[in-house]
Amino acid sequence: GGDVFLSLVGRAPIRLAWVSYQPDQDPAEFGNGDPDDPDFAYDEFAFFDENRAEYDLGGPEVPNVTRHRVDVGGGEPPLSYLRWGSGPPQWVFLHGGAQNAHTWDTVLLALSDPALTPVLGTDPTVDAVAFDLPGHGSSGWRSDGRYDPATSAATIGAALDRLGFVPETLVGMSLGGLTALALAAARPSCCRRLALVDITPGVTRDKAADVHAFIEGPQSFPSFAEIFARTTEFNPTRSASSLRRGILHNAHRQEDRSWVWNYDRRPMGQRSDDAHEDLWRAVSALEMPTLLVRGATSPVVDDEDEAEFLRRQPDGWVTSVADAGHSVQGDRPRELASLLTTFSVGNEMPSHIE
């Protein structure tokens, strides 16, 4: 998917075998050509078959996925999103900081596989929306550089109003999870259920140190090979093909052939450790069923955070996912899809899944 950040962290299908990265391999060996070739053309919908092959997924041969933009008003730049399926969205997904909507691709492909989960929607492709948060992906950058959860929640809320979407389940990971939390607490009618993926208001820079080390690194790279090498250094357990497509979804080549990340880096490193303390009050204010998914190997949510979450939401659920770091959707997408479906249909949640 579009997630290349830390295991702590379709129009022309392409079939690739899963491969592990070897340091002497050239990223041009994978996928649809060398990204450094002047004739290379990026097609964001050309990688779904690759996602499916890596995780042995079925579902529609060509998923029904389209790119859209919505004007949210207030002088803000338009918000971009991916629309999966054709019916009213059952799901809305919000990605983490320095990511983009494609981080959810494999999860949404799993949600579209009837052999894995009951497909919630009217289309063979699951009915869902994955937003690019402000300042990320194909969404515009704010002139004031404000991408805190409350500000972005207001933007997402305005977009949902404009589009008339009221999903069954709002899902947010990391920064997207804090944004979803702020939105659900301020506007309980925005969704019926809330799922937070490896995030609570207790997050600190120390807990997310490896995440920050990656996203606060170089913005520009002389070649795709160099941006690929840095990404691999921070994601040693991921396949080369998944890292390659993740970079292609999250960076672009400039006229001088250098590669730069798509997200607005201005706010990076500016947040204090107590910046999200007010969001604990938002947890207490939640009026809907709420699930916290923990990556079992992630340091971002610890046992004290889990205890505080349950103190403020005694009826909430917490499920840890084995062999998953901060990016549960990148490490265990099939399992996350199954877990989210169980939650969305109102079934009892397990405390841990292998």
XYZ file of C-alpha atoms in Angstrom:
354
model
C 0.000 0.000 0.000
C 1.028 3.587 0.555
C 2.574 2.692 3.887
C 6.354 2.659 3.819
C 6.831 4.047 7.287
C 8.175 1.788 9.929
C 7.055 -1.678 10.755
C 6.924 -0.155 14.178
C 5.673 0.907 11.721
C -6.790 -1.176 -10.806
C -6.639 -0.740 -14.281
C -3.754 -2.824 -15.537
C -3.066 -5.618 -13.054
C 0.544 -6.623 -12.457
C 1.463 -10.008 -10.996
C 4.631 -10.180 -8.908
C 5.932 -12.784 -6.520
C 6.665 -11.772 -2.939
C 10.370 -11.175 -2.441
C 12.572 -10.105 0.432
C 14.869 -7.146 -0.081
C 18.554 -7.859 -0.560
C 20.948 -4.921 -0.145
C 22.509 -5.372 -3.576
C 19.165 -5.442 -5.412
C 18.057 -2.602 -7.642
C 14.494 -1.330 -7.021
C 14.109 -1.086 -10.794
C 13.992 -4.893 -10.850
C 10.521 -4.817 -9.311
C 7.195 -3.583 -10.635
C 6.528 -1.739 -13.856
C 9.914 -0.316 -14.775
C 12.645 1.872 -13.370
C 11.193 4.972 -11.622
C 14.362 6.876 -12.573
C 13.746 6.240 -16.277
C 12.546 9.489 -17.938
C 9.745 7.500 -19.610
C 8.457 6.011 -16.357
C 4.813 6.965 -15.668
C 3.217 6.528 -12.261
C -0.303 5.053 -12.210
C -1.716 4.909 -8.692
C -4.209 2.198 -9.677
C -1.666 -0.169 -11.251
C -0.541 -1.940 -8.077
C -3.634 -3.630 -6.646
C -2.842 -6.990 -8.185
C 0.605 -6.786 -6.621
C -0.945 -6.151 -3.192
C -3.265 -9.111 -3.624
C -0.494 -11.463 -4.746
C 1.664 -10.618 -1.743
C -1.131 -11.377 0.740
C -2.958 -14.108 -1.211
C -6.208 -12.170 -1.554
C -9.165 -12.733 -3.854
C -12.036 -10.401 -4.621
C -12.858 -8.500 -7.821
C -10.143 -8.751 -10.481
C -10.262 -4.990 -11.050
C -11.313 -3.191 -7.844
C -13.705 -0.284 -8.299
C -11.498 2.537 -6.967
C -11.598 6.162 -8.110
C -9.851 9.398 -7.107
C -11.925 12.436 -6.102
C -11.548 15.885 -4.545
C -13.941 17.800 -2.316
C -14.011 21.522 -1.552
C -14.300 21.941 2.212
C -14.743 25.730 2.163
C -13.309 28.215 4.624
C -10.439 29.094 2.332
C -8.856 25.673 2.886
C -7.331 23.711 0.000
C -9.419 20.845 -1.448
C -9.252 17.438 0.191
C -8.458 14.397 -1.936
C -9.789 10.906 -1.319
C -10.072 7.422 -2.786
C -13.590 6.074 -3.226
C -13.829 2.282 -3.015
C -17.049 0.763 -4.349
C -20.128 2.661 -5.474
C -22.568 2.618 -2.558
C -22.769 4.673 0.638
C -19.426 4.200 2.425
C -19.527 1.729 5.292
C -15.994 2.711 6.263
C -13.927 5.899 6.372
C -10.165 5.502 6.828
C -7.667 8.132 8.010
C -3.939 7.415 7.602
C -1.009 8.357 9.825
C 1.361 11.295 9.582
C 3.653 11.297 6.508
C 1.452 8.616 4.901
C -1.420 8.764 2.388
C -4.706 7.043 1.538
C -2.955 4.147 -0.208
C -1.652 2.898 3.146
C -5.058 1.171 3.458
C -5.011 -0.526 0.025
C -4.273 -4.048 1.224
C -6.763 -3.780 4.096
C -9.460 -2.597 1.677
C -8.612 -5.348 -0.788
C -8.984 -7.829 2.093
C -12.332 -6.247 2.990
C -13.321 -6.821 -0.663
C -12.444 -10.537 -0.540
C -15.631 -12.513 0.282
C -13.535 -15.564 1.131
C -11.884 -13.631 3.963
C -14.588 -11.284 5.292
C -18.234 -10.557 4.494
C -18.086 -7.603 2.079
C -19.967 -4.709 3.646
C -21.553 -2.820 0.774
C -23.515 -3.090 -2.452
C -20.561 -3.319 -4.838
C -18.235 -6.339 -5.275
C -15.638 -3.862 -4.005
C -16.170 -2.816 -0.376
C -17.919 0.554 -0.008
C -15.365 2.795 1.688
C -13.507 6.086 1.542
C -9.825 6.643 2.346
C -8.888 10.303 2.722
C -5.558 11.970 2.152
C -5.267 14.107 5.265
C -4.579 17.825 4.745
C -0.952 18.331 3.744
C -0.584 14.694 2.662
C -0.925 12.664 -0.520
C -2.920 14.524 -3.165
C -4.580 16.906 -0.692
C -3.491 20.542 -0.634
C -1.125 22.081 1.888
C -2.526 24.545 4.414
C -1.071 28.042 4.256
C -0.753 28.100 8.060
C 0.863 24.647 8.289
C -1.644 23.504 10.928
C -2.194 19.741 10.836
C -3.022 19.061 14.471
C -5.826 16.550 15.154
C -8.485 19.131 16.027
C -7.834 21.236 12.918
C -7.762 18.216 10.613
C -10.867 16.785 12.308
C -12.771 19.941 11.408
C -11.614 19.563 7.806
C -12.601 15.892 7.599
C -15.958 16.710 9.220
C -16.613 19.405 6.634
C -15.744 16.949 3.857
C -18.116 14.304 5.235
C -20.872 16.922 5.410
C -20.287 18.052 1.837
C -20.301 14.461 0.610
C -23.198 13.308 2.786
C -21.218 10.349 4.154
C -22.066 8.790 7.534
C -19.998 5.605 7.797
C -20.700 2.689 10.074
C -17.059 2.706 11.211
C -14.448 5.473 11.285
C -10.913 4.033 11.347
C -7.810 6.088 12.086
C -4.151 5.166 12.536
C -1.565 7.276 14.413
C -2.179 10.952 13.500
C -5.293 9.806 11.639
C -6.441 8.036 14.788
C -6.090 11.176 16.895
C -7.928 13.076 14.157
C -10.714 10.477 14.142
C -10.892 10.653 17.942
C -11.231 14.441 17.903
C -13.910 14.242 15.210
C -15.940 11.487 16.894
C -15.899 13.265 20.257
C -16.900 16.636 18.808
C -19.485 15.225 16.393
C -20.871 11.900 17.660
C -23.222 11.645 14.680
C -20.301 11.444 12.217
C -20.092 7.631 12.569
C -21.531 4.755 14.550
C -18.270 3.109 15.605
C -14.672 4.226 16.080
C -11.493 2.153 15.645
C -8.105 3.557 16.683
C -5.052 1.786 15.263
C -2.030 1.861 17.588
C -2.572 5.326 18.993
C -3.818 7.043 22.142
C -3.398 10.597 23.439
C -0.556 9.200 25.546
C 1.816 9.133 22.567
C 5.162 10.915 23.090
C 8.215 11.621 20.939
C 10.167 8.998 22.892
C 7.564 6.312 22.233
C 7.515 7.208 18.527
C 11.253 7.928 18.255
C 11.877 5.623 15.289
C 8.898 7.051 13.423
C 10.208 10.581 13.875
C 13.742 9.555 12.920
C 12.431 8.435 9.553
C 9.958 11.164 8.670
C 12.213 13.993 9.876
C 15.071 12.757 7.682
C 15.983 14.057 4.212
C 13.195 15.531 2.092
C 14.973 15.173 -1.253
C 16.943 12.294 -2.774
C 19.055 12.353 -5.966
C 17.502 9.117 -7.253
C 14.797 6.579 -6.571
C 17.502 4.093 -5.573
C 18.525 6.389 -2.704
C 15.011 7.043 -1.375
C 14.428 3.294 -1.647
C 17.620 2.517 0.308
C 16.663 4.835 3.180
C 13.153 3.417 3.333
C 14.522 -0.130 3.423
C 16.897 0.789 6.251
C 13.911 1.696 8.433
C 11.671 -1.171 7.222
C 13.952 -4.232 7.114
C 11.131 -6.785 7.387
C 9.088 -5.530 4.425
C 9.239 -6.931 0.897
C 11.011 -4.889 -1.757
C 7.860 -4.723 -3.869
C 5.763 -3.319 -0.997
C 8.362 -0.646 -0.213
C 8.656 0.278 -3.882
C 4.935 0.834 -4.372
C 4.701 2.608 -1.027
C 7.337 5.131 -2.106
C 5.680 5.625 -5.483
C 2.413 6.455 -3.698
C 4.129 8.824 -1.273
C 6.818 10.648 -3.268
C 7.247 12.147 -6.721
C 10.018 12.793 -9.222
C 10.901 16.400 -9.982
C 12.133 17.884 -13.243
C 15.755 17.509 -12.126
C 14.987 13.781 -11.565
C 15.367 14.013 -7.793
C 12.675 12.471 -5.595
C 10.825 14.297 -2.796
C 8.201 13.211 -0.282
C 4.664 14.458 -0.940
C 3.728 15.488 2.597
C 4.154 18.953 4.105
C 7.099 18.727 6.493
C 6.788 22.193 8.077
C 5.188 20.994 11.350
C 7.640 18.097 11.836
C 9.284 18.085 15.246
C 7.268 21.013 16.597
C 4.903 19.101 18.904
C 5.483 18.930 22.661
C 4.912 15.715 24.583
C 1.758 17.081 26.239
C 0.258 18.354 22.977
C -2.468 15.690 22.958
C -3.402 15.683 26.650
C -6.750 17.346 25.877
C -7.661 14.368 23.704
C -7.897 12.142 26.768
C -11.018 14.174 27.572
C -12.210 13.324 24.066
C -11.822 9.613 24.892
C -14.038 10.130 27.944
C -16.611 11.956 25.804
C -17.019 9.196 23.218
C -20.595 7.946 22.929
C -20.048 5.092 20.465
C -18.480 1.619 20.580
C -14.723 2.128 20.413
C -11.898 -0.269 19.603
C -8.187 0.231 20.248
C -5.953 -1.992 18.105
C -2.397 -2.374 19.386
C 0.565 -3.572 17.381
C 2.073 -6.129 19.764
C 5.664 -5.078 19.012
C 4.984 -1.326 18.849
C 6.249 1.018 21.577
C 3.798 3.770 20.601
C 0.972 2.485 22.842
C 2.066 1.017 26.173
C 0.193 -0.756 28.971
C -0.358 2.505 30.867
C -1.993 4.014 27.772
C -4.234 0.972 27.432
C -5.238 1.173 31.099
C -6.040 4.884 30.770
C -8.081 4.215 27.640
C -10.145 1.561 29.450
C -10.509 3.754 32.554
C -12.099 6.430 30.388
C -13.989 3.970 28.171
C -14.878 1.001 30.426
C -16.960 -0.569 27.652
C -14.238 -0.143 25.040
C -12.295 -2.990 23.474
C -8.545 -3.452 23.140
C -7.069 -6.061 20.800
C -3.346 -6.621 20.253
C -2.110 -8.060 16.962
C 0.892 -10.380 17.075
C 3.921 -9.580 14.893
C 2.599 -6.088 14.166
C 4.373 -2.841 14.893
C 2.948 0.662 14.760
C 1.737 0.202 11.201
C -0.662 -2.676 11.800
C -2.211 -2.122 8.356
C 1.203 -2.637 6.767
C 2.376 -5.566 8.896
C -0.852 -7.607 9.266
C -3.442 -6.245 6.795
C -5.481 -9.460 6.501
C -5.779 -9.784 10.254
C -6.667 -6.117 10.671
C -9.390 -6.414 8.026
C -10.886 -9.420 9.798
C -10.707 -7.649 13.152
C -12.360 -4.494 11.825
C -15.167 -6.526 10.250
C -15.808 -8.339 13.535
C -15.993 -4.978 15.299
C -18.172 -3.340 12.645
C -20.855 -6.026 12.757
C -20.989 -5.863 16.568
C -19.460 -9.214 17.475
C -17.403 -9.924 20.588
C -13.791 -8.746 20.207
C -10.788 -10.916 21.079
C -8.084 -9.484 23.340
C -5.312 -10.818 21.092
C -4.947 -12.323 17.632
C -1.978 -14.284 16.311
